[in-house]
Amino acid sequence: MLSSISYPPIPIFQIGPLRLSLHGLMAGVGFVVGAVLMIREARRRGFDEEKLMSILTWGLVGSILGARLFTIPAHLDQGFVEAIKPFGSFSIMGGFAGGIIAGGWRMRMLGVSVIAHMDMASFGLAIGTVVGRIGDLFIVEHLGAKTSFFLGYLVKPGYDLAPQHDGLEVLCNGGVDCGPYHPAALYDLLGATVLLGLLFVVARRWKNVRYGVLIFMWSAWYGMQRFLIDFVRNTDLPGADATLGPFTWNQWSGLLVSLASVAILVWIVAGKKTPVVSAEQDAAYGAVLPVG
């Protein structure tokens, strides 16, 4: 083993009398940063910002509901009442799905171009993941299986990890095993950072990029990213992600979304099924071109 990462978790952040979880705080900051990035892109291209704010509001509510509802099938073995408790576990995949469905529905209600706005949302989805995962790193959540990889996280006696890792605390405090363990959240952050860069490269450098390429590029990449990362997640400890056959629920959903997105990308690009992105086509989709 070359080295490992180790630092004390910060589960609670205090500002005056307020005690905040950095996990929830960074998830909220991630949404705001993603929304700001989408708004800036919409402003640059001349789309209606007032309508976009309404879309983002619906997307926020949908993401919260989706993040909770998505986990229910995976926890039905604990009993229906336990599985549907409002403050149970949450899923980032469910949050994305709920936000996209609710936001897309609102787009249709407002009569705006769904495909153009979804493309703009891809940047926000990627950077929101990056920022949100920082919260997971603060509280040390989503540790995976043991590893000798240099990015592995080493638990130390007395560390107060995220609640899902209480079992690891017991092992380490008892002198049995302190890791290192795969930091799945860090891998997700790094992958989302690369994805964000690729989205900007494609959007700015690919002259003939078509509408729909960016959002399906995001879903193809992130779905496969989650499928691969979950192989290092620890499914043997209490509170770990539930499995369905050989894969976790997130792996199944990530794999299916990724494969479907790749197929749609091929259909769009090879079949030239959507227009090439341009200011004129944006105007046809409702954008207001700058005068002069």
XYZ file of C-alpha atoms in Angstrom:
292
model
C 0.000 0.000 0.000
C 1.513 3.322 -1.067
C -0.499 5.534 1.262
C -4.049 6.297 2.295
C -6.341 9.208 3.123
C -7.410 9.866 6.692
C -9.073 12.861 8.318
C -11.677 13.273 11.077
C -15.273 13.444 9.774
C -17.278 16.636 10.279
C -20.870 15.385 10.635
C -22.227 18.646 12.095
C -21.378 22.226 11.083
C -22.322 24.912 13.589
C -23.062 28.555 12.741
C -23.996 30.353 15.956
C -26.963 28.490 17.431
C -27.602 26.578 14.189
C -26.358 23.003 13.881
C -26.302 21.850 10.272
C -25.346 18.599 8.600
C -22.696 19.233 5.983
C -24.213 16.390 3.987
C -27.559 18.142 3.580
C -25.962 21.577 3.344
C -23.704 20.616 0.436
C -26.570 18.843 -1.335
C -28.482 22.130 -1.194
C -25.456 24.126 -2.307
C -24.987 21.664 -5.162
C -28.520 22.309 -6.393
C -28.020 26.084 -6.187
C -24.684 25.966 -8.038
C -26.189 23.721 -10.702
C -29.193 26.031 -11.050
C -26.959 29.098 -11.380
C -24.921 27.402 -14.099
C -28.091 26.487 -16.002
C -29.461 30.029 -15.639
C -26.211 31.509 -16.966
C -26.325 29.198 -19.979
C -29.981 30.073 -20.618
C -29.196 33.801 -20.339
C -26.284 33.457 -22.759
C -28.567 31.819 -25.316
C -31.553 34.124 -24.749
C -34.074 31.774 -23.132
C -36.773 33.015 -20.738
C -35.302 33.153 -17.220
C -38.657 33.564 -15.477
C -39.932 30.323 -16.962
C -36.624 28.661 -16.112
C -37.015 29.606 -12.438
C -40.406 27.888 -12.421
C -38.859 24.811 -14.037
C -36.092 24.734 -11.434
C -38.617 24.999 -8.598
C -40.513 22.008 -9.922
C -37.220 20.194 -10.442
C -36.219 20.808 -6.819
C -39.470 19.396 -5.450
C -39.292 16.461 -7.848
C -35.708 15.676 -6.886
C -36.547 15.576 -3.171
C -39.522 13.288 -3.757
C -37.639 11.106 -6.222
C -34.625 10.744 -3.942
C -36.860 9.316 -1.215
C -39.306 7.286 -3.319
C -36.546 5.614 -5.330
C -35.247 3.848 -2.219
C -38.577 2.321 -1.157
C -38.453 -0.842 -3.337
C -34.953 -1.630 -2.082
C -36.095 -1.525 1.560
C -39.408 -3.392 1.424
C -37.702 -6.324 3.150
C -37.685 -4.142 6.301
C -41.480 -3.879 6.198
C -43.731 -1.533 4.247
C -44.204 0.960 7.095
C -40.459 1.213 7.680
C -39.729 1.535 3.961
C -42.102 4.477 3.412
C -41.054 6.577 6.405
C -40.512 10.127 5.091
C -37.084 10.565 6.658
C -35.518 7.290 5.590
C -32.674 6.856 3.115
C -32.276 8.920 -0.039
C -30.882 8.109 -3.486
C -28.989 10.464 -5.780
C -30.204 8.449 -8.779
C -33.790 8.878 -7.606
C -33.162 12.580 -7.074
C -31.968 12.964 -10.646
C -34.912 10.975 -12.002
C -37.480 12.902 -9.961
C -35.981 16.268 -10.839
C -35.812 15.489 -14.554
C -39.373 14.140 -14.670
C -40.849 17.066 -12.724
C -38.761 19.642 -14.577
C -39.611 18.112 -17.953
C -43.311 18.075 -17.078
C -43.143 21.767 -16.186
C -41.370 22.506 -19.476
C -44.241 20.910 -21.356
C -46.765 22.896 -19.317
C -44.973 26.156 -20.127
C -44.573 25.293 -23.802
C -40.770 25.622 -23.857
C -38.349 23.380 -25.730
C -37.723 20.328 -23.573
C -34.662 19.150 -25.472
C -32.920 22.554 -25.427
C -33.558 23.063 -21.719
C -32.492 19.512 -20.840
C -29.204 20.105 -22.649
C -28.641 23.228 -20.565
C -29.522 21.265 -17.429
C -26.753 18.735 -18.109
C -24.102 21.193 -16.897
C -25.992 21.784 -13.661
C -26.535 18.068 -13.078
C -22.806 17.399 -13.408
C -21.553 20.241 -11.221
C -24.315 19.599 -8.689
C -22.942 16.078 -8.270
C -19.427 17.420 -7.729
C -20.522 19.881 -5.044
C -22.963 17.486 -3.389
C -20.371 14.742 -3.069
C -18.137 17.124 -1.118
C -20.717 16.817 1.658
C -20.314 13.024 1.589
C -16.563 13.467 1.969
C -17.042 15.801 4.939
C -19.119 13.265 6.876
C -17.241 10.246 5.429
C -20.160 8.435 3.825
C -20.307 5.697 1.184
C -17.126 3.881 2.112
C -16.718 0.702 0.107
C -14.815 -2.534 0.380
C -11.281 -2.792 1.752
C -8.544 -1.683 -0.615
C -4.812 -1.089 -0.958
C -5.455 1.734 -3.446
C -3.683 4.962 -2.495
C -6.978 6.877 -2.349
C -8.395 4.484 0.230
C -9.808 6.040 3.419
C -8.278 4.858 6.693
C -10.601 4.904 9.711
C -8.993 5.760 13.056
C -10.247 4.937 16.565
C -12.677 7.578 17.797
C -13.751 8.771 14.346
C -17.472 9.557 14.150
C -18.357 8.337 10.664
C -21.705 8.664 8.877
C -24.432 6.535 10.551
C -24.289 3.906 7.794
C -20.734 3.086 8.902
C -21.365 2.489 12.606
C -20.226 -1.092 12.035
C -16.843 0.094 10.777
C -16.458 2.306 13.857
C -17.027 -0.704 16.099
C -14.437 -2.766 14.222
C -11.840 0.001 14.374
C -12.469 1.022 17.985
C -12.170 -2.633 18.945
C -8.800 -2.858 17.246
C -10.079 -5.384 14.700
C -9.866 -3.524 11.397
C -9.555 0.134 10.348
C -9.318 -0.290 6.580
C -8.435 1.447 4.294
C -11.730 1.382 2.382
C -12.699 2.556 -1.089
C -14.068 6.156 -0.926
C -16.934 5.673 -3.390
C -18.103 9.280 -2.983
C -14.662 10.561 -4.008
C -14.704 8.379 -7.117
C -18.143 9.743 -7.995
C -16.913 13.315 -7.509
C -13.870 12.771 -9.739
C -15.930 11.104 -12.456
C -18.504 13.905 -12.418
C -15.697 16.477 -12.683
C -14.355 14.800 -15.818
C -17.893 14.605 -17.207
C -18.456 18.324 -16.593
C -15.279 19.135 -18.511
C -16.301 16.899 -21.416
C -19.738 18.524 -21.589
C -18.147 21.959 -21.930
C -15.689 20.701 -24.559
C -18.461 19.141 -26.645
C -20.748 22.169 -26.261
C -18.081 24.739 -27.110
C -15.768 22.880 -29.523
C -18.003 20.496 -31.472
C -19.336 22.684 -34.253
C -22.142 20.376 -35.325
C -23.394 19.215 -31.933
C -27.083 18.352 -32.071
C -29.836 19.062 -29.583
C -30.121 16.218 -27.102
C -26.478 15.162 -27.285
C -25.483 16.846 -24.019
C -28.270 15.504 -21.806
C -27.961 11.955 -23.146
C -24.181 12.178 -22.929
C -24.611 13.074 -19.270
C -27.036 10.207 -18.578
C -24.949 7.663 -20.523
C -21.766 8.615 -18.665
C -23.232 8.991 -15.191
C -25.336 5.845 -15.433
C -22.276 3.783 -16.356
C -20.198 5.605 -13.747
C -22.597 4.575 -10.981
C -22.759 1.032 -12.322
C -18.968 0.702 -12.119
C -18.424 2.535 -8.830
C -20.961 0.403 -7.001
C -18.739 -2.637 -7.547
C -16.471 -1.254 -4.807
C -19.356 -0.409 -2.459
C -19.583 -2.583 0.651
C -22.878 -4.513 0.602
C -22.065 -6.768 3.563
C -22.550 -4.302 6.420
C -25.886 -3.314 8.013
C -27.383 -0.312 6.229
C -25.496 -1.032 3.004
C -27.151 -0.692 -0.386
C -29.668 -3.437 -1.091
C -28.968 -5.807 -3.971
C -31.188 -7.404 -6.584
C -29.367 -10.440 -7.886
C -25.706 -9.637 -8.598
C -26.109 -5.845 -8.605
C -27.359 -3.064 -6.347
C -30.549 -1.223 -7.253
C -28.465 1.769 -8.307
C -26.375 -0.459 -10.555
C -29.423 -1.840 -12.321
C -30.887 1.617 -12.863
C -27.529 3.086 -13.879
C -26.843 0.304 -16.380
C -30.285 0.501 -17.979
C -30.166 4.304 -18.212
C -26.659 4.228 -19.679
C -27.445 1.632 -22.350
C -30.678 3.393 -23.330
C -28.859 6.751 -23.492
C -26.105 5.362 -25.720
C -28.737 3.979 -28.087
C -30.491 7.362 -28.207
C -27.173 9.163 -28.803
C -26.428 6.910 -31.770
C -29.951 7.530 -33.062
C -29.525 11.311 -32.735
C -26.005 11.608 -34.169
C -25.925 8.888 -36.819
C -29.519 9.417 -37.875
C -29.342 13.214 -37.640
C -32.683 13.154 -35.836
C -32.402 16.554 -34.158
C -31.230 19.941 -35.504
C -27.692 21.238 -35.037
C -27.468 23.685 -32.139
C -27.477 27.276 -33.408
C -28.713 30.711 -32.409
C -31.323 30.550 -35.158
C -32.653 27.201 -33.935
C -32.636 28.483 -30.344
C -34.834 31.335 -31.580
C -37.169 28.796 -33.156
C -37.320 27.126 -29.738
C -38.309 30.400 -28.069
C -35.026 32.171 -27.321
C -34.709 35.899 -27.931
C -31.632 36.714 -29.983
C -29.579 39.736 -28.837
C -30.077 42.840 -30.973
C -27.058 43.782 -33.012
